[in-house]
N, CA and C of each residue as an Amber inpcrd file, in Angstrom:
protein
   240
  64.8000000  -9.8970000  29.3540000  65.4690000  -8.6290000  29.5400000
  64.6640000  -7.5060000  28.9060000  64.6770000  -6.3730000  29.5580000
  64.0140000  -5.1970000  28.9940000  65.0390000  -4.4060000  28.1790000
  64.6700000  -3.2250000  27.8000000  65.5850000  -2.3690000  27.0480000
  66.6310000  -1.7290000  27.9570000  66.5400000  -1.9640000  29.2420000
  67.5210000  -1.4390000  30.1840000  66.9590000  -0.3620000  31.0870000
  67.6480000  -0.1750000  32.1970000  67.2040000   0.7920000  33.2000000
  67.0740000   2.1970000  32.6250000  68.0370000   2.5930000  31.8240000
  68.0240000   3.9590000  31.3020000  66.8250000   4.1940000  30.3820000
  66.5000000   3.2200000  29.5460000  65.3530000   3.3550000  28.6430000
  64.0500000   3.4450000  29.4380000  63.9290000   2.6230000  30.4590000
  62.7240000   2.6630000  31.3000000  62.6700000   3.9820000  32.0620000
  63.8030000   4.4150000  32.6060000  63.8640000   5.6990000  33.3180000
  63.3990000   6.8300000  32.4040000  63.8930000   6.8480000  31.1750000
  63.5170000   7.9050000  30.2300000  62.0170000   7.9020000  29.9500000
  61.4200000   6.7110000  29.8270000  59.9770000   6.6230000  29.5970000
  59.1940000   7.1210000  30.8050000  59.6750000   6.7970000  31.9890000
  58.9900000   7.2580000  33.1970000  59.0950000   8.7760000  33.3350000
  60.2480000   9.3210000  33.0340000  60.4270000  10.7790000  33.0860000
  59.5210000  11.4520000  32.0590000  59.3930000  10.8420000  30.8810000
  58.5700000  11.4150000  29.8170000  57.0900000  11.4770000  30.2010000
  56.6770000  10.6670000  31.1850000  55.2860000  10.7070000  31.6550000
  54.9490000  12.0500000  32.2810000  55.9680000  12.7420000  32.7490000
  55.7250000  14.0260000  33.4050000  54.8580000  13.8430000  34.6350000
  53.8310000  14.6440000  34.7170000  52.9160000  14.5940000  35.8610000
  51.6430000  13.8250000  35.5360000  51.7280000  12.8550000  34.6550000
  50.5560000  12.0610000  34.2990000  49.9800000  11.4000000  35.5480000
  48.6700000  11.2590000  35.5670000  48.0310000  10.6460000  36.7300000
  48.2190000   9.1370000  36.7080000  48.0270000   8.5390000  37.8460000
  48.1260000   7.0920000  37.9590000  49.2310000   6.6900000  38.9090000
  49.1890000   5.4460000  39.3020000  50.1920000   4.8750000  40.2070000
  51.2180000   4.1370000  39.3600000  52.4870000   4.3760000  39.6400000
  53.5620000   3.7560000  38.8720000  54.2690000   2.7230000  39.7430000
  54.2730000   1.4930000  39.2620000  55.0070000   0.4250000  39.9300000
  56.1470000  -0.0340000  39.0510000  57.2540000  -0.3900000  39.6840000
  58.4250000  -0.8780000  38.9700000  58.7540000  -2.2680000  39.4790000
  58.9180000  -3.2030000  38.5600000  59.2610000  -4.5800000  38.8730000
  60.7380000  -4.7780000  38.5330000  61.5800000  -4.9870000  39.5440000
  63.0000000  -5.1760000  39.2880000  63.3680000  -6.6450000  39.4530000
  64.2970000  -7.0690000  38.6180000  64.7430000  -8.4500000  38.6650000
  66.1490000  -8.5770000  38.1260000  66.6040000  -9.7960000  38.1050000
  67.9520000 -10.0940000  37.6220000  67.9690000 -10.1270000  36.1060000
  69.0160000  -9.5700000  35.5130000  69.2370000  -9.6720000  34.0810000
  69.6690000 -11.1100000  33.7940000  69.1130000 -11.7320000  32.7770000
  69.3720000 -13.1560000  32.5610000  70.8250000 -13.5000000  32.2730000
  71.6120000 -12.5510000  31.7910000  73.0090000 -12.8560000  31.5010000
  73.9730000 -12.1870000  32.4860000  73.4470000 -11.7740000  33.6330000
  74.2660000 -11.0920000  34.6270000  74.9420000 -12.0750000  35.5750000
  76.1970000 -11.8330000  35.8930000  76.8920000 -12.6930000  36.8510000
  76.5960000 -12.3260000  38.3070000  75.9720000 -11.1680000  38.5640000
  75.7420000 -10.7150000  39.9330000  74.3200000 -10.1890000  40.0840000
  73.4270000 -11.0540000  40.5540000  72.0170000 -10.6960000  40.6820000
  71.8060000  -9.5070000  41.6020000  72.5090000  -9.4670000  42.7230000
  72.2640000  -8.3880000  43.6790000  72.5940000  -7.0230000  43.0720000
  73.6170000  -6.9400000  42.2400000  73.9400000  -5.6680000  41.5830000
  72.8160000  -5.2390000  40.6480000  72.1860000  -6.2100000  39.9930000
  71.0660000  -5.8960000  39.1010000  69.9000000  -5.2940000  39.8850000
  69.5710000  -5.9010000  41.0200000  68.4730000  -5.3970000  41.8320000
  68.7890000  -4.0060000  42.3680000  69.9810000  -3.8210000  42.8880000
  70.3690000  -2.5160000  43.4230000  70.3340000  -1.4530000  42.3280000
  70.8380000  -1.7800000  41.1500000  70.8230000  -0.8180000  40.0370000
  69.3960000  -0.4570000  39.6460000  68.5130000  -1.4420000  39.6100000
  67.1190000  -1.1730000  39.2680000  66.4390000  -0.2690000  40.2760000
  66.6480000  -0.5600000  41.5530000  66.0350000   0.2550000  42.6020000
  66.6280000   1.6610000  42.6040000  67.9290000   1.7590000  42.4490000
  68.5970000   3.0640000  42.4650000  68.1610000   3.9350000  41.2890000
  68.0840000   3.3370000  40.1110000  67.7530000   4.0920000  38.8980000
  66.2690000   4.4110000  38.7890000  65.4240000   3.4390000  39.1280000
  63.9910000   3.5910000  38.8740000  63.1640000   3.8970000  40.1130000
  63.6820000   3.5690000  41.2750000  62.9440000   3.7700000  42.5150000
  62.4420000   5.1800000  42.7310000  63.2710000   6.2010000  42.4830000
  62.8010000   7.5750000  42.6960000  61.6230000   7.9780000  41.8030000
  61.3730000   7.2310000  40.7460000  60.3050000   7.5560000  39.8050000
  59.0550000   6.7070000  40.0200000  59.1010000   5.8260000  41.0010000
  58.0110000   4.8750000  41.2170000  57.2750000   5.1450000  42.5220000
  56.0160000   4.7360000  42.5460000  55.2390000   4.7900000  43.7780000
  55.4900000   3.5450000  44.6220000  55.8240000   2.4470000  43.9490000
  56.1800000   1.2210000  44.6600000  57.1160000   0.3910000  43.7900000
  57.8480000  -0.5020000  44.4310000  58.8030000  -1.3710000  43.7400000
  58.4980000  -2.8170000  44.1010000  58.5180000  -3.6830000  43.1030000
  58.3930000  -5.1210000  43.2980000  59.7730000  -5.7340000  43.1110000
  60.2310000  -6.4680000  44.0980000  61.5080000  -7.1770000  43.9890000
  61.1630000  -8.5980000  43.5590000  61.3630000  -8.8820000  42.2840000
  60.9340000 -10.1460000  41.6980000  62.0010000 -11.2210000  41.8740000
  61.7320000 -12.1470000  42.7840000  62.6510000 -13.2660000  43.0040000
  61.9580000 -14.5950000  42.7000000  60.9440000 -14.5410000  41.8450000
  60.2260000 -15.7740000  41.5440000  59.9740000 -15.9820000  40.0580000
  60.7760000 -15.3860000  39.2190000  60.5980000 -15.5180000  37.7760000
  60.9240000 -16.9450000  37.3330000  59.9650000 -17.6550000  36.7740000
  60.2090000 -19.0490000  36.3780000  61.1600000 -19.1880000  35.1860000
  61.3980000 -18.1000000  34.4680000  62.2630000 -18.1570000  33.2950000
  63.7300000 -17.9110000  33.6160000  64.0350000 -17.6200000  34.8610000
  65.4020000 -17.2880000  35.2610000  66.0090000 -18.4200000  36.0770000
  67.0400000 -18.9990000  35.5490000  67.7360000 -20.0590000  36.2770000
  68.3960000 -19.4740000  37.5220000  68.1690000 -20.0850000  38.6700000
  68.8380000 -19.6930000  39.8990000  68.1970000 -18.5660000  40.6770000
  67.2230000 -17.8660000  40.0990000  66.6370000 -16.7300000  40.8100000
  65.8770000 -17.1780000  42.0510000  65.3480000 -18.3770000  42.0430000
  64.6240000 -18.8640000  43.2240000  65.5480000 -19.0660000  44.4140000
  66.8260000 -19.1340000  44.1550000  67.7930000 -19.2280000  45.2430000
  67.8260000 -17.9700000  46.0840000  67.2230000 -16.8910000  45.5910000
  67.1620000 -15.6330000  46.3350000  65.9420000 -15.5650000  47.2510000
  65.1200000 -16.6200000  47.2720000  63.9000000 -16.6020000  48.0620000
  64.1170000 -16.9870000  49.5150000  65.2550000 -17.5470000  49.8440000
  65.5330000 -17.9020000  51.2300000  65.6130000 -16.6600000  52.0970000
  65.3120000 -16.8040000  53.3840000  65.2900000 -15.6550000  54.2880000
  66.6200000 -14.8980000  54.2930000  67.7240000 -15.5930000  54.4440000
  69.0220000 -14.9190000  54.4910000  69.3620000 -14.2510000  53.1590000
  69.1010000 -14.9470000  52.0680000  69.4010000 -14.3970000  50.7520000
  68.5660000 -13.1490000  50.4770000  67.2780000 -13.2230000  50.8100000
  66.3980000 -12.0950000  50.5690000  66.7600000 -10.9030000  51.4730000
  67.0890000 -11.1750000  52.7260000  67.5230000 -10.0850000  53.6110000
  68.7740000  -9.4140000  53.0670000  69.7280000 -10.2150000  52.5970000
  70.9500000  -9.6490000  52.0290000  70.6720000  -8.8080000  50.8020000
  69.7610000  -9.2890000  49.9740000  69.3910000  -8.5630000  48.7650000
  68.7210000  -7.2340000  49.1020000  67.8000000  -7.2630000  50.0390000
  67.0530000  -6.0600000  50.3970000  67.8990000  -5.0330000  51.1420000
  68.9410000  -5.5020000  51.8130000  69.8300000  -4.5770000  52.5040000
  70.8420000  -3.9610000  51.5360000  70.9910000  -4.6020000  50.3630000
  71.8060000  -4.1040000  49.2680000  73.1810000  -3.7280000  49.6750000
């Protein structure tokens, strides 16, 4: 787990107009009961501040996250 969406958002905003490409990697919070809500919250909060977003559904440290790799599961997740 990171420090949370708001902390990351604040750091990205603090960058101002700094040069460089900004990528955001969103994933499930390890103690969350609803993975899709975590992904949607990450994209909603951080997406406007990023040049690209990585939807991480392959974290080996997260129990059950690989269940999101199936075509139907991933389509549902991406359609949010």
